[in-house]
Amino acid sequence: MNVNQQTPMASPYGPPQPGYGQPSYAPLGGGYPGPYGPYNGPAAAYQPGAPPQGYSPYASFPSKAVAANPVSDLSSPLDLGPARGPLTSAPRPVSTPQAYSQYPQGDSQNGPPPMDHSMAQPAHRSPVSQPYSHGAMNLSGPHPSYSQQYGAPPPMQQVTNQMSGMQIGSGPPTSVGPGYAHHPSSQPPISAAYSSAAPPSYTQAPPPLSAAPSQPPPPSEPAASQPYYGGPPPPQQQPFPSAHHPSQPFVSSSPYLGPPSQPQAPPVSQQQSFPPGPPAQQPFPNSAPPPVSQASYSGPPPLTQHSFPPSSQSGPFPPISISPSQYPGPQPQSQPGPPPFHSGPSPRGPIPPPSMSQQQANHLPPGPMQQQQPPQPGMQGGYPTQQNGAFGQPRGPQPGYAGPHYPGQQNYGAGPAPAPAPPAQKRLDPDSIPSPQASELPAVQKSRHRIDPDAIPSPIQVIEDDRVNKSSEPFTTGVKGQAPPLVTTNFQVKDQGNASPRFIRCTAYNMPCTADMAKQSQVPLAAVIKPLAMLPPDETPPYIVDHGDGGPIRCNRCKAYMCPYMQFIEGGRRFQCGFCSCVTEVPPHYFQHLDHTGKRVDCYDRPELSQGSYEFVATVDYCKNNKLPQPPSFIFFIDVSYNAVKSGMVNIVCQELKTLLDYLPRENPEADSVVRVGFVTYNKVLHFYNVKSSLAQPQMMVVSDVSDMFLPLLDGFLVGVNDSRMVIESLLDQIPEMFADTRETETVFGPVIQAGLEALKAADCAGKLFVFHSTLPIAEAPGKLKNREDKKLVGTDKEKSLFQPQSGFYSNLSKECVAQGCCVDLFLFPNQYVDVATLGVVPVSTGGSVYKYTYFQAETDRERFLNDLRRDVQKPMGFDAVMRVRTSTGIRATDFFGSFFMSNTTDVELAGLDCDKTVTVEFRHDDKLSEDTGALMQCAVLYTSCSGQRRLRVHNMAVNCCSQLADLYRNCETDTIINFFSKYAYRSILNTPTKTVRDTMVNQCAQILACYRKNCASPSSAGQLILPECMKLLPVYLNCVLKSDVLQPGADISLDDRAYLRQLLSCMDVSESHIFFYPRLLPLVKLDGGSLPMAVRNSEERLSKGGVYLLETGLHLFLWVGANAQQELLSNIFGTPTFSQIDPNMTSLPELDNPFSQRLREIIDSFRSQRSRYMKLMVVKQEDKAELIFKHFLCEDKSTSGGASYVDFLCHMHKEIRQLLS
Amino acid sequence: MATYQEFIQQNEDRDGVRFSWNLWPSSRLEATRLVVPVSCLFTPLKERPDLPPVQYEPVLCSRANCKAVLNPLCQVDYRAKIWACNFCFQRNPFPPSYAGISDVNQPAELMPQFSTIEYIVQRGPPNPLIFLYVVDTCLEEEDLQALKESLQMSLSLLPPNALVGLITFGRMVQVHELSCEGIAKSYVFRGTKELSSKQIQEMLGLTNPSASGPQGRPAAPQDPAVTCRFLQPVHKVDMNLTDLLGELQRDPWPVPQGKRPLRSTGIALSIAVGLLEGTFPNTGARVMMFMGGPPTQGPGMVVGDELKTPIRSWHDITKDNARHLKKATKYYDALANRAAVNGHSIDIYACALDQTGLLEMKCLSNLTGGHIAMGDSFNTSLFKQTFQRVFSKDHNGEFRMAFGGTLEVSTSRELKVSGAIGPCVSLNAKGPCISENEVGVGGTTQWKICSLSPSTTLVLYFEVVNQHNAPIPQGGRGAVQFVTQYQHSNTQRRIRVTTVARNWADAQSQIQHIESSFDQEASAVIMARLGVFRAESEEGPDVLRWLDRQLIRLFMFHLRRSPFLQVFNNSPDECSYYRHHFVCQNLTQSLIMIQPILYSYSFHGPPEPVLLDSGSILPDRILLMDTFFQLVIYHGETIAQWRKAGYQEQPEYENFKHLLVAPVDDAQEILQTRFPMPRYIDTEHGGSQARFLLSKVNPSQTHNNLYSWGQETGAPILTDDVSLQVFMDHLKKLAVSSAT
């Protein structure tokens, strides 16, 4: 996609991006709907043969629904909307119908694969044939939208121009559409590959595919001739769309040439596709242009414009940009138009398949139907089927999408189309080949232009696409194997038997059937489970089920709880366990008759039979010591040593607690919380307080014997807030006074936790300790620590020791805590090294959290701390929890990550489990899985609610099993994979040198991608980087993980910070880890309206001196102010028009009475409310010292600590992959 | 010369000294044959309202190992202004201030009537009195309430500048900080962990870390802010402490069924001792411990918390079944010694129906001069008044208590000190007059008496070392000087010097004189103390045998039956209690303890003392028995019936009413002076409490004396004990047989 010329591109792209973004939205919108449809469609299509009936219904419905939504989305999101809207809508209808038919097929994925293959290939080819009209249409349909969005297409063009050297095919594609663009791009690459490398290497599969498809395109391409790309691109693009996968293949370096072409192609294709999209398409094209016009979006316009210009400039581009319009024209005019496209597409098709599959799937829906059809045709043409086969899967999706197209495809299938396509690719290839093969480096060097950053997969684009395509339609969990929308997308969930993605996200929704496959692909199989996640207000929390005195009904053998996957037999008298197949009698009181389908008549009345998540009321058998639990208690431990008092922490905590105590968690908002509270202050001795309600004044009890901690009082330590309010308030008033003049600087820590533990033991309840601590505990006491900060060890093999606790004391202590259900939350206020690695052991093992406020200052950090504290105190949580993950035969939960303790290999014990805590579970095969039954997992969490009730929360998750690698790659989720990888890596540094960890990660990712390339992607030049659609962001995210402070620390990062982040990550959910590794950078331009401006990529290049940007990292918020920011902007935000008058120390924005300021503050508030930790706002002025910190989060750039830039890393990754392949 | 009786009385009144022999046999051999050693009862602080203290320093003998104080027995050369020490014969010049001395201008200490004289000396800053309350909170609500009230009341009795502190204990031990306003602070200690004195002080924040430099302690001035946190002047914390006491809760830890509450008495005491040790070493202080049950955990535990395991009895002890006895005793011994070394005394107020472990803890008081009071409940007048009596004042309005006393004894050459028995510990001061034969606490010339009251009495045992072949010239006198330094309750430092002398007599030629100089009462007490001392340290039966052997000639019938030697019918705690008081009371009280006094009231005449004999129990008499620990009024059968009939209410029987009132009035009189408060029992013929009387009287009539059984001459006692008559018969027989 991206040609070498990054820089050159950059500028143009810069603008383009915005443009792309916008355009993309529109397209995406259209595209997505389509995609869904397509998926279904494909399935249907495939299935049609076999399962049509059943599936079809499903498929059809969904598809319809999807389609509908998409339309709306498109319209709304896109400014283009209007134009597109109509178009899309139009297309959709078309598509939908097709889709439906297709869907059915699509549903049976298994079926699909083959279909896909065939489809894919056909598609490519088909494009040629059907193609042209249909194919083109189809492709165009979706693509158009993409193209617009992508703006990328332009880049493509540019690329092509620039590209001459490099093929960034993939890049552009990615940029283009996440789905579409990529496809195109990818296709291009492919095409390129074909031309150049492909032939050789691909020969096998590719040739056919590429040949067929590409060749066909060529014809058309020729037009584009300039760069074969140009010509081809468009066509390719079309194919790409289908081939979006191709997009994946980013042409990292020269080889990319291919890609570039692809990108171009994609755009083109998209555009083309739009055209094809028939009327609708046409509009799209138009719409595409509009985006440009829309430039109205200050940001976007330029971009688009740029992009366009480039495109226009470049032969290809013009075509592309033009193409849309032109194409549209053509397409609309007649299939002929499409043909060319098809040709393009077809070539791309092959490539695209992989990426396309996904994207297309999504995209297809919109224009999809049509487009897909075309592809399908191609697919059908399926000459290459076999070859495609490999790719097939990737294509599969496409196929699926194509499914609908099939009809058309068939036509296309004629194959002729394919043939043409190849040529185009070939042409492309030559270019690409030279560069890559010749030598990547030289290529890079040669090209005055490096790889175009815009041409490589853009997270922003992917996020936007997903948002546009998936946020409008509720996500229903009933369909197995379906990846949910990205975490960045707002969507609604309908529980239909599987747990909501808010509770469980999996790395892969199609699990490989065999361990060999899993090993070959190296894709981790893991689930990120957030058992007590908060649901948005419009989703129903899990229902509570009471099975009476006998307790929840369970399988006799494996003890799995009643769930929708239990099969009732013998008229309902018994049920067969879905996990272990054991047959269990149904207890009489639970008996119910079955209907004709074998379902219980009351199936929909019982959450445990119809829902993915629900809760059982646990009986006394599930309680510790067979005794119903007491309500939990909260105990506050406040450090009152000199530093703590001086920083103002003590004062703030005491003040805040007075009001905060009214907000203790409760289940019934009407009633008082039953949580009891206790207070302790400490320095090197502990002060307990008797706050019994009958006392006039609190009483302080000092325990100086810290070597052997005990609880000095029983009655009056833990009290109800309302009973003892007066005494408590008096106490909180007096604590700051009492210690105002303290000169004690030493503190203890171990005894503090011991004291809390003893208190809970004495009260015979579970609970949570809030420890506010300031210094390294050096006072003589158990758990005493010494300062071991030694920066010289960083980077050595001994570095790992810095992350290990100093002694085993705290590990043993946490064992005891867990046994008692004592959760510890630690708030640190250090001014120097406090050894977070050791102090954090107990919180991390007990399901607690560590908060760290380095150099805490009352004025500036107060708000952040208080908000964290408030949230921490109020958040719903369970106590004394045990979590167990049961799986169906064949896989097994083998490894767990998070804040908990395990005393055996299966039970995750959590002293406390709050709504933000996540447990990541890794699965491994211990047998073969069956495609028929899929794989089941059931996560059961037994806990004590904040009102003291014993509950069992159950989450069920069913995923598909696949025997084709392509299915695996098509249904995985990169964000979740990254979440898993990072947790794995962060844990590994405890035992392994950091460098080894990093290398291992790179290697594993390379293997994943190489495996895909080898087994799933259509053949292409070795120089081409081909990424699975679902994983096209894997490199950029992985790079972010590698560059993170933990794995590659900068000089200014303290050991404590690293240890803190390491522990923090261990219980992050996917959305948090996503923003943590890839922060969100928002340009603050027009803020009117309800939507957020589209984010830009995290690179300094994207920052405009004249702008103001908001960066959210999940932990911090930065407001970056360009040196030349418009005065009006500054006035609106800061109330001063002068750059120099902005106070860089402000932590909150002035409340100005203008819409911009209001909106900005709203945005900031909404960001904060989305995160479990309050983000302090830092104002960073360009060229200011603080800018260094800010730049640290621009993770696509080279980091000061030596982290590679995205582009460099991508090249590196590509090299790794090639090594693996060779 | 007056009779010996008068002489003895005079001497006692003036000097508080009573010797067993008032003529001393002049040779060692003869002295040994006398069975009862030359010894004396000495009451250091005998109340002498007629003795004004002098406001200067005593003049000491300049010989380093003598240091005797100038006294009336010294020879003085007025012209040379020189005096000769009558113990070491050192000739000493008078100090310059005595320049004006002459025959007619003598300082008080040279006047014969000032054989006892008291000096007020200026030594360092005045030390306030210190009272540290150690309170058990494992009490019944009612008991605790009563105790709290007593304690609050006591605050008003303390001198305003006295320092007061509070430690409470139950499962945990709490040291209450009294200085703070607002929040009441206390330091809490686990009740099971033994801590060194240093650790305790560190944990209480009493050590100044900066002071522990390499130079040691440069005059380490007490940081008042530090020490004062726990010990505050009464006038400053009066209100605070009253509130604090008022808010005292019962120990909140749940006591499961079938368990005793966990009481960390041992740790509480060690913390009290450690606290004072760290803050006020060598300053008089009183630790007052109130406990409602036995220590049940931690070091010093006396019994486990399982109720099914009863506290040790004599039977267990004999069978060596008392698991905790030795350990606990050792623990409290060590504590007692630490307290004693620092001059702090420990009182034990134990109120419970069952035993509380006094047996193990007795040393705390025995060695430090503390009080022991024993009762059934804190909510009884027995305790309340006893406690109040602790703070009684003399006619000068000063407390009848003194602290940090040391007693030094000097003797003339023919005499040496064998030891002392009383509420004291040895200071291990070596000197020329220490006998090799140790009796009681010996091997020293100085003893520490941490707490003194006017009735505190020690017995000092001497040995005549003059050899038979070195006769003492006629008219020779032996002298003994007692120098008692102490801290007066008004914080003054005082020294009381008593110098006494007795004539030597040749036992062979003057045996009659010696016999006539025998002080029977003093000897009885002296020997009894020796017996008790040995009973404490040796096996019971052995002591009885020793006593029988040793005292065959003495009248010891009642002593033999007393709880001091006989453990039958008394719990180990009671024995400890009785013995404790026996070894520190003065002669009169001691005699009462040995042989209770019985008065008989009747219409036949004024009250008269009667024989402590079952024969004295008659239907028409009212008996008043004083055993020191109990005060029993016993109404004879007829009297009881009359009283029941209510005759006393009828005007015509006013005389009967008077008869009834008379013993009560007498009892009141006794009650008001007695410390500790005796158990007051008002009973009648056939009453269950009559057993207190019946167990004491001589069982001259028992169910075995068939001839007297059922006669009207007295009340038969159901006992297997022999009567005095039988005892005497046996004695006579033994005396004869041993003679042969």
PDB file of N, CA and C in Angstrom, chain B residues 310-323 325:
ATOM      1  N   PRO B 310      -9.985 -27.239  87.399  1.00  0.00           N
ATOM      2  CA  PRO B 310     -10.036 -26.290  88.524  1.00  0.00           C
ATOM      3  C   PRO B 310      -8.649 -25.780  88.862  1.00  0.00           C
ATOM      4  N   ILE B 311      -8.646 -24.681  89.544  1.00  0.00           N
ATOM      5  CA  ILE B 311      -7.360 -24.112  89.942  1.00  0.00           C
ATOM      6  C   ILE B 311      -6.725 -25.032  90.991  1.00  0.00           C
ATOM      7  N   ARG B 312      -5.414 -25.027  91.025  1.00  0.00           N
ATOM      8  CA  ARG B 312      -4.679 -25.972  91.892  1.00  0.00           C
ATOM      9  C   ARG B 312      -5.122 -25.858  93.363  1.00  0.00           C
ATOM     10  N   SER B 313      -5.126 -26.991  93.989  1.00  0.00           N
ATOM     11  CA  SER B 313      -5.439 -27.042  95.422  1.00  0.00           C
ATOM     12  C   SER B 313      -4.198 -27.572  96.136  1.00  0.00           C
ATOM     13  N   TRP B 314      -4.237 -27.596  97.444  1.00  0.00           N
ATOM     14  CA  TRP B 314      -3.081 -28.148  98.162  1.00  0.00           C
ATOM     15  C   TRP B 314      -2.836 -29.568  97.734  1.00  0.00           C
ATOM     16  N   HIS B 315      -3.951 -30.215  97.481  1.00  0.00           N
ATOM     17  CA  HIS B 315      -3.830 -31.615  97.077  1.00  0.00           C
ATOM     18  C   HIS B 315      -3.000 -31.729  95.792  1.00  0.00           C
ATOM     19  N   ASP B 316      -3.343 -30.867  94.832  1.00  0.00           N
ATOM     20  CA  ASP B 316      -2.599 -30.892  93.575  1.00  0.00           C
ATOM     21  C   ASP B 316      -1.130 -30.565  93.808  1.00  0.00           C
ATOM     22  N   ILE B 317      -0.935 -29.604  94.674  1.00  0.00           N
ATOM     23  CA  ILE B 317       0.442 -29.174  94.901  1.00  0.00           C
ATOM     24  C   ILE B 317       1.242 -30.308  95.532  1.00  0.00           C
ATOM     25  N   THR B 318       0.619 -30.957  96.474  1.00  0.00           N
ATOM     26  CA  THR B 318       1.303 -32.065  97.131  1.00  0.00           C
ATOM     27  C   THR B 318       1.636 -33.163  96.133  1.00  0.00           C
ATOM     28  N   LYS B 319       0.662 -33.389  95.241  1.00  0.00           N
ATOM     29  CA  LYS B 319       0.863 -34.455  94.263  1.00  0.00           C
ATOM     30  C   LYS B 319       1.681 -33.978  93.071  1.00  0.00           C
ATOM     31  N   ASP B 320       2.118 -32.752  93.159  1.00  0.00           N
ATOM     32  CA  ASP B 320       2.878 -32.168  92.056  1.00  0.00           C
ATOM     33  C   ASP B 320       2.048 -32.124  90.771  1.00  0.00           C
ATOM     34  N   ASN B 321       0.776 -31.815  90.954  1.00  0.00           N
ATOM     35  CA  ASN B 321      -0.123 -31.759  89.815  1.00  0.00           C
ATOM     36  C   ASN B 321      -0.405 -30.332  89.342  1.00  0.00           C
ATOM     37  N   ALA B 322       0.202 -29.386  90.005  1.00  0.00           N
ATOM     38  CA  ALA B 322      -0.077 -27.997  89.634  1.00  0.00           C
ATOM     39  C   ALA B 322       0.860 -27.604  88.496  1.00  0.00           C
ATOM     40  N   ARG B 323       0.310 -27.645  87.320  1.00  0.00           N
ATOM     41  CA  ARG B 323       1.149 -27.479  86.125  1.00  0.00           C
ATOM     42  C   ARG B 323       1.881 -26.150  86.086  1.00  0.00           C
ATOM     43  N   LEU B 325       2.248 -23.910  88.500  1.00  0.00           N
ATOM     44  CA  LEU B 325       2.700 -23.329  89.768  1.00  0.00           C
ATOM     45  C   LEU B 325       4.139 -22.837  89.733  1.00  0.00           C
TER      46      LEU B 325
END
